[in-house]
């Protein structure tokens, strides 16, 4: 009888550990989804504001601290999700702090992601999130 209670107690301990691991994994997954939502939101905000700025300025590239900050926010939100994309977003932030320098350097603009590309990336992340929920 004592052996049976000891085994049952041991079994309950294992079950509690498994439940704890599952809860931890689900919480982590939920956090990752929340981080993806925040990242795509920040990136889409930067894309939309950049597009609006370019329309209003008739495609003139002048330093713009607000856009630089939006791209930096998008970069920071994207780091835990996609480091390669985050680097591109960081380049966009740096571009808007001094666009004339970037435009003067040959090949520098290849480091700046196209707004259409980023729209597509946002869409693909949104589809991925929709498929998970």
XYZ file of N, CA and C in Angstrom, residues 113-123:
33
model
N 15.373 48.454 -47.902
C 14.302 47.643 -48.484
C 13.255 48.506 -49.190
N 12.715 47.970 -50.251
C 11.655 48.613 -51.018
C 10.354 48.556 -50.206
N 9.562 49.623 -50.252
C 8.313 49.663 -49.487
C 7.343 48.567 -49.915
N 7.316 48.261 -51.209
C 6.431 47.191 -51.695
C 6.863 45.838 -51.126
N 8.178 45.605 -51.088
C 8.704 44.368 -50.490
C 8.264 44.249 -49.040
N 8.362 45.355 -48.319
C 7.999 45.337 -46.904
C 6.499 45.151 -46.712
N 5.689 45.723 -47.602
C 4.242 45.469 -47.562
C 3.967 43.975 -47.713
N 4.650 43.353 -48.672
C 4.475 41.914 -48.902
C 4.923 41.110 -47.686
N 6.017 41.526 -47.061
C 6.503 40.833 -45.863
C 5.481 40.963 -44.735
N 4.906 42.148 -44.569
C 3.852 42.340 -43.562
C 2.681 41.407 -43.837
N 2.261 41.359 -45.099
C 1.144 40.489 -45.473
C 1.447 39.029 -45.163
